[in-house]
Coordinates of C-alpha atoms in Angstrom, one line a residue:
M1 CA 4.7 -14.9 -21.1
V2 CA 2.7 -14.3 -17.9
R3 CA 5.8 -13.4 -16.0
T4 CA 6.7 -10.9 -18.7
K5 CA 3.2 -9.4 -18.6
Y6 CA 3.4 -9.0 -14.8
F7 CA 6.9 -7.4 -15.1
R8 CA 5.6 -4.8 -17.6
Q9 CA 2.7 -4.1 -15.3
G10 CA 5.1 -3.7 -12.4
V11 CA 7.3 -1.3 -14.4
L12 CA 4.2 0.8 -15.4
A13 CA 3.0 0.8 -11.9
A14 CA 6.4 2.1 -10.7
V15 CA 6.2 4.9 -13.2
L16 CA 2.7 5.7 -12.0
M17 CA 3.8 5.6 -8.4
L18 CA 6.9 7.8 -8.6
P19 CA 8.2 10.3 -7.8
F20 CA 5.2 11.2 -5.5
L21 CA 2.2 9.4 -4.0
L22 CA -0.7 11.7 -3.5
T23 CA -0.2 13.2 0.0
A24 CA -3.8 14.3 0.3
C25 CA -4.9 10.6 0.8
G26 CA -5.3 9.5 4.4
G27 CA -5.9 6.2 6.0
T28 CA -3.8 3.3 4.8
S29 CA -2.2 5.0 1.8
G30 CA 1.4 6.3 2.1
A31 CA 4.2 7.9 0.1
I32 CA 7.2 6.2 -1.4
D33 CA 10.6 7.9 -1.8
P34 CA 11.4 8.5 -5.5
P35 CA 14.2 6.7 -7.3
P36 CA 17.1 8.5 -9.0
A37 CA 16.0 10.4 -12.1
D38 CA 17.9 8.1 -14.5
V39 CA 16.2 5.0 -13.0
E40 CA 12.8 6.6 -13.4
A41 CA 13.6 7.6 -17.0
K42 CA 14.3 4.0 -17.8
M43 CA 11.0 3.0 -16.3
M44 CA 9.2 5.6 -18.4
A45 CA 10.9 4.3 -21.5
A46 CA 9.9 0.7 -20.6
A47 CA 6.3 1.8 -20.4
R48 CA 6.3 3.3 -23.9
G49 CA 3.8 1.8 -26.3
E50 CA 1.4 0.4 -23.7
G51 CA -1.6 2.1 -25.4
G52 CA -3.6 5.2 -24.6
A53 CA -6.8 5.7 -22.6
A54 CA -10.0 4.1 -23.8
D55 CA -12.0 6.1 -26.4
R56 CA -14.0 8.6 -24.4
A57 CA -17.5 8.1 -25.9
V58 CA -20.4 10.1 -24.4
N59 CA -23.9 9.0 -23.5
P60 CA -25.4 12.2 -22.3
T61 CA -28.6 12.3 -20.3
D62 CA -29.8 15.9 -20.9
A63 CA -29.5 18.7 -23.3
A64 CA -26.6 20.4 -21.5
Q65 CA -24.6 17.2 -21.4
Q66 CA -25.2 16.7 -25.1
K67 CA -23.4 19.9 -25.8
A68 CA -20.5 19.5 -23.3
N69 CA -17.3 19.7 -25.2
M70 CA -14.6 20.5 -22.6
T71 CA -13.5 18.8 -19.4
V72 CA -10.9 20.3 -17.1
Y73 CA -9.2 18.6 -14.1
A74 CA -9.1 21.1 -11.3
Q75 CA -8.1 20.6 -7.6
D76 CA -11.0 20.2 -5.2
R77 CA -11.1 21.3 -1.5
H78 CA -9.6 18.0 -0.4
G79 CA -6.6 18.3 -2.7
Y80 CA -7.8 15.8 -5.3
L81 CA -8.1 16.4 -9.1
A82 CA -11.6 16.1 -10.3
P83 CA -13.1 16.6 -13.8
I84 CA -15.5 19.4 -14.5
S85 CA -17.3 19.4 -17.8
Y86 CA -18.4 22.5 -19.7
Q87 CA -20.4 23.5 -22.8
W88 CA -17.9 25.8 -24.4
S89 CA -19.0 28.5 -26.9
S90 CA -16.7 27.3 -29.7
E91 CA -16.8 23.9 -31.4
D92 CA -13.2 24.4 -32.7
P93 CA -11.0 21.8 -31.0
A94 CA -8.1 24.1 -31.0
V95 CA -10.0 26.9 -29.3
V96 CA -11.4 24.4 -26.7
A97 CA -8.0 23.0 -26.0
Q98 CA -6.5 26.5 -25.4
A99 CA -9.4 27.5 -23.1
S100 CA -9.3 24.3 -21.1
L101 CA -5.7 24.9 -20.0
E102 CA -6.2 28.6 -19.6
M103 CA -8.9 27.8 -17.1
L104 CA -6.2 25.9 -15.0
V105 CA -4.0 29.0 -14.6
K106 CA -4.3 30.6 -11.2
D107 CA -5.9 34.1 -11.5
G108 CA -6.1 33.5 -15.2
V109 CA -8.8 34.7 -17.7
H110 CA -11.1 31.7 -17.2
Q111 CA -10.4 30.6 -13.6
G112 CA -13.6 32.3 -12.4
M113 CA -15.6 29.7 -14.2
L114 CA -14.4 26.9 -11.8
P115 CA -17.1 25.8 -9.3
P116 CA -16.8 27.1 -5.7
G117 CA -14.2 25.1 -3.8
F118 CA -12.2 24.2 -6.9
N119 CA -8.7 25.7 -7.7
A120 CA -6.5 26.0 -10.7
T121 CA -3.2 24.0 -10.8
L122 CA -0.9 26.1 -13.0
P123 CA 1.1 29.0 -11.5
K124 CA -0.1 32.6 -11.7
G125 CA 1.2 34.4 -14.7
T126 CA 1.7 31.4 -16.9
S127 CA 1.0 32.1 -20.5
L128 CA 0.5 29.1 -22.9
K129 CA -0.3 28.1 -26.4
V130 CA -1.8 24.7 -27.3
T131 CA -1.3 23.3 -30.8
L132 CA -3.2 20.1 -31.8
K133 CA -1.6 17.5 -34.1
P134 CA -4.7 15.2 -34.8
E135 CA -2.7 12.9 -37.1
Q136 CA -0.4 12.1 -34.2
K137 CA -3.1 12.3 -31.6
T138 CA -0.8 14.8 -29.8
A139 CA -1.2 18.2 -28.1
L140 CA 1.8 20.4 -28.0
V141 CA 1.8 22.9 -25.1
E142 CA 4.2 25.9 -25.2
L143 CA 4.6 27.4 -21.7
S144 CA 6.2 30.6 -20.5
K145 CA 8.9 30.7 -17.9
E146 CA 6.4 31.5 -15.2
F147 CA 5.3 27.9 -15.4
A148 CA 8.4 26.9 -13.5
S149 CA 7.2 28.7 -10.3
Y150 CA 5.0 25.9 -8.9
D151 CA 5.8 24.2 -5.6
K152 CA 7.9 21.0 -6.2
N153 CA 5.4 19.1 -4.1
D154 CA 2.7 20.0 -6.7
E155 CA 4.7 18.7 -9.6
R156 CA 2.8 15.5 -10.1
K157 CA -0.5 17.2 -9.7
V158 CA 0.5 19.7 -12.4
M159 CA 1.4 16.9 -14.8
E160 CA -1.8 15.0 -14.1
S161 CA -4.1 18.0 -14.6
I162 CA -2.5 18.9 -17.9
A163 CA -2.4 15.3 -19.2
W164 CA -6.0 14.4 -18.2
T165 CA -7.5 17.7 -19.3
L166 CA -6.1 17.6 -22.8
T167 CA -6.6 13.8 -23.3
S168 CA -10.3 14.3 -22.6
L169 CA -10.5 15.9 -26.1
P170 CA -11.2 13.8 -29.2
N171 CA -8.1 12.7 -31.0
V172 CA -5.7 13.6 -28.2
D173 CA -3.9 10.7 -26.5
Q174 CA -0.7 12.3 -25.5
V175 CA 0.8 15.7 -24.6
Q176 CA 4.2 17.2 -25.2
L177 CA 5.3 20.1 -23.0
W178 CA 7.6 22.9 -24.2
M179 CA 9.0 25.9 -22.3
D180 CA 10.8 28.9 -23.8
S181 CA 10.9 27.1 -27.1
K182 CA 12.5 24.0 -25.8
R183 CA 10.9 20.6 -25.4
L184 CA 10.9 19.5 -21.8
T185 CA 12.5 16.1 -21.2
E186 CA 11.9 16.6 -17.4
M187 CA 9.7 18.8 -15.3
P188 CA 11.4 22.1 -14.5
V189 CA 11.1 22.1 -10.7
D190 CA 11.5 18.6 -9.2
H191 CA 12.8 17.2 -12.5
T192 CA 10.4 14.3 -13.0
P193 CA 11.6 12.6 -16.2
M194 CA 9.4 13.1 -19.4
D195 CA 11.3 11.3 -22.1
T196 CA 7.9 10.2 -23.4
P197 CA 4.9 12.4 -23.9
L198 CA 2.4 12.7 -21.0
S199 CA -0.7 10.5 -21.2
R200 CA -3.3 9.0 -18.9
Q201 CA -0.8 6.2 -18.2
I202 CA 0.7 8.4 -15.5
G203 CA -2.5 7.9 -13.5
I204 CA -4.4 10.4 -11.4
N205 CA -4.7 10.9 -7.7
L206 CA -2.4 8.0 -7.1
E207 CA -2.9 5.7 -4.1
K208 CA -2.0 2.3 -2.7
D209 CA -2.6 0.3 0.4
L210 CA 0.5 -0.3 2.5
S211 CA 0.2 -4.1 1.9
V212 CA 0.9 -3.6 -1.8
N213 CA 4.4 -3.8 -3.2
Y214 CA 4.6 -1.0 -5.8
L215 CA 7.2 -2.9 -7.8
H216 CA 4.8 -5.9 -8.1
S217 CA 1.5 -4.2 -8.8
M218 CA -0.8 -2.9 -11.5
P219 CA -2.9 0.3 -11.8
V220 CA -6.7 0.4 -11.9
T221 CA -8.6 3.7 -12.2
L222 CA -11.7 4.0 -10.0
Y223 CA -14.4 6.6 -9.6
F224 CA -15.9 7.6 -6.2
S225 CA -18.3 10.2 -5.3
S226 CA -17.8 13.3 -3.1
Y227 CA -19.6 16.5 -2.2
S228 CA -18.7 20.1 -2.4
E229 CA -19.3 22.5 0.6
E230 CA -22.5 23.5 -1.1
G231 CA -23.6 19.8 -1.2
K232 CA -23.1 19.3 -4.9
A233 CA -22.2 15.8 -5.8
Y234 CA -19.3 15.0 -8.1
F235 CA -17.0 12.2 -9.0
I236 CA -13.3 11.9 -8.2
P237 CA -11.0 9.5 -10.2
V238 CA -8.2 7.7 -8.4
T239 CA -5.5 5.4 -9.8
R240 CA -5.0 2.7 -7.2
L241 CA -2.0 0.3 -7.3
V242 CA -3.1 -3.3 -6.6
E243 CA -1.8 -6.8 -6.7
P244 CA -1.3 -8.0 -10.3
S245 CA -4.3 -9.9 -11.7
S246 CA -5.0 -11.8 -14.9
D247 CA -8.6 -10.3 -14.8
P248 CA -8.2 -6.5 -14.5
V249 CA -11.9 -5.9 -15.2
R250 CA -12.9 -8.0 -12.2
T251 CA -10.2 -6.4 -10.1
T252 CA -11.5 -2.9 -11.0
L253 CA -15.0 -3.8 -9.9
E254 CA -13.7 -5.5 -6.7
Q255 CA -11.7 -2.4 -5.8
M256 CA -14.6 -0.1 -6.6
I257 CA -16.9 -2.2 -4.3
A258 CA -14.2 -2.1 -1.6
G259 CA -14.5 1.6 -1.6
P260 CA -12.2 4.6 -1.2
L261 CA -9.1 4.5 0.9
D262 CA -9.7 8.1 1.9
K263 CA -13.2 7.7 3.5
K264 CA -13.2 11.3 4.8
S265 CA -13.0 12.8 1.3
M266 CA -14.8 10.2 -0.8
N267 CA -17.9 8.0 -0.5
M268 CA -18.7 4.4 -1.2
V269 CA -20.6 3.9 -4.5
A270 CA -21.6 0.3 -3.8
T271 CA -22.6 -1.5 -0.6
K272 CA -20.5 -4.1 1.1
E273 CA -23.2 -6.6 0.1
T274 CA -22.4 -6.1 -3.6
E275 CA -20.9 -9.1 -5.3
I276 CA -19.9 -9.9 -8.9
N277 CA -22.0 -12.6 -10.5
D278 CA -20.6 -12.5 -14.0
I279 CA -18.6 -10.5 -16.5
A280 CA -18.9 -11.0 -20.3
V281 CA -17.0 -9.3 -23.1
E282 CA -18.5 -8.8 -26.5
G283 CA -16.4 -6.5 -28.8
D284 CA -16.0 -3.1 -27.1
M285 CA -18.9 -3.8 -24.7
L286 CA -18.8 -5.3 -21.2
T287 CA -21.8 -6.9 -19.6
V288 CA -21.6 -6.9 -15.8
D289 CA -24.0 -8.7 -13.5
L290 CA -23.9 -7.6 -9.9
S291 CA -25.8 -9.0 -7.0
D292 CA -27.0 -7.1 -4.0
T293 CA -29.5 -8.2 -1.4
M294 CA -30.5 -4.6 -0.9
F295 CA -32.3 -4.4 -4.2
E296 CA -35.4 -6.3 -5.2
K297 CA -36.9 -6.4 -8.7
G298 CA -38.3 -3.0 -9.7
D299 CA -36.2 -1.1 -7.1
Q300 CA -34.5 2.0 -8.3
V301 CA -30.7 1.6 -8.5
P302 CA -28.5 4.5 -7.3
A303 CA -27.3 6.5 -10.3
E304 CA -24.0 6.9 -8.5
L305 CA -23.4 3.2 -8.7
V306 CA -24.3 2.9 -12.4
K307 CA -22.1 5.9 -13.4
A308 CA -19.2 4.8 -11.2
V309 CA -19.2 1.4 -12.8
V310 CA -19.3 2.8 -16.3
L311 CA -16.7 5.5 -15.7
S312 CA -14.3 3.1 -14.0
L313 CA -14.6 0.4 -16.7
T314 CA -14.4 2.7 -19.7
E315 CA -11.0 3.9 -18.5
R316 CA -9.8 0.5 -19.6
Q317 CA -8.5 0.4 -23.2
G318 CA -11.0 -0.9 -25.7
V319 CA -14.0 -0.6 -23.4
K320 CA -16.6 1.8 -24.8
K321 CA -19.9 0.5 -23.4
V322 CA -21.2 -1.2 -20.3
K323 CA -24.4 -3.2 -19.9
L324 CA -25.3 -3.5 -16.3
K325 CA -27.5 -6.2 -14.6
I326 CA -28.5 -6.2 -11.0
N327 CA -29.4 -9.6 -9.6
G328 CA -29.6 -10.8 -13.2
D329 CA -32.2 -8.2 -14.1
V330 CA -31.5 -6.1 -17.1
D331 CA -34.5 -3.7 -16.5
I332 CA -32.7 -1.1 -14.4
Q333 CA -34.2 2.3 -13.4
G334 CA -31.8 4.7 -11.8
T335 CA -32.6 7.1 -9.0
D336 CA -32.1 9.9 -11.5
K337 CA -35.2 8.6 -13.4
I338 CA -33.1 7.3 -16.3
N339 CA -33.6 3.9 -17.8
Y340 CA -30.3 2.0 -17.9
S341 CA -31.6 -1.1 -19.6
E342 CA -29.5 -0.5 -22.7
P343 CA -25.7 -0.5 -22.9
V344 CA -24.3 2.7 -21.5
S345 CA -21.5 4.7 -23.0
R346 CA -19.2 6.9 -20.9
P347 CA -21.3 9.7 -19.5
V348 CA -20.3 13.3 -19.3
V349 CA -18.9 13.6 -15.8
N350 CA -19.4 16.5 -13.3
M351 CA -21.2 19.0 -15.5
A352 CA -20.2 22.5 -14.2
W353 CA -22.4 24.0 -11.6
K354 CA -22.7 27.5 -10.1
G355 CA -22.5 28.3 -6.4

């Protein structure tokens, strides 16, 4: 049974990994040549039914975040996809879904709303129509022929930005792409197979250490901080392929503590002194006890650390809340002046800012 589980994790990891590994990452991460299209199609089929992303609950901390109802995944100045959240004028999910993808069209009607240093991912001139099927938790996207004009090296980034943008909406777990009234079973430029709908299982900003064998690995999604040219802080999600583990929650925390592979573009959110004391599961809530000699009782804890822990762990299926302890202490005050003593739901991430 264990061997079967690891095999399925390895298959899924291979799907996540191929056909591209993010070329923007430096350091110890590297690219792997893609397999033949038919092989990858079988890998995609094997990964079917693994489950969607965790429910994306929100625990906002101010009035603007309480009204945030749209998140788009745009490309930052380092080449990574990062979420930007907005308070859109309409509460209609169909209107929000349409606007979110229109914002990702280069020189489109909404691209000007992206923060400075962030770029759209879909080709100029692309017209699109998004139809929501809530009963199927699916978004259907009809794309014009201009969609097929992106650079083949950007194919994975295009897939990820569409999938992660639309699955940030309530009741959307997967996305079907259509072009010229035909359902796409592969991407139109570099022919990445899509025999199953897109979902967050494809990962985002993929990376792996050279020591990891991608055929014997599992994915964990981590959040690290970065800064815009204007000095605005924001989070970047990365899906890292790691050695298979029977305790993926602990592995997620360990990888987050280890820090980003691309240290030029992203920052540590925990210190090297941070250790994991205990992890407890109660329903859809995780209680995580971290120790760090840097902090004494009553010290303010970096809000970046708290949010990175919550964002990373709530990417796991079935995890909706995280209760954090530092050195066994549940009374946690963040550097953002927020009391984190109670369980924390997934926060709104990277509220849009102006230059």
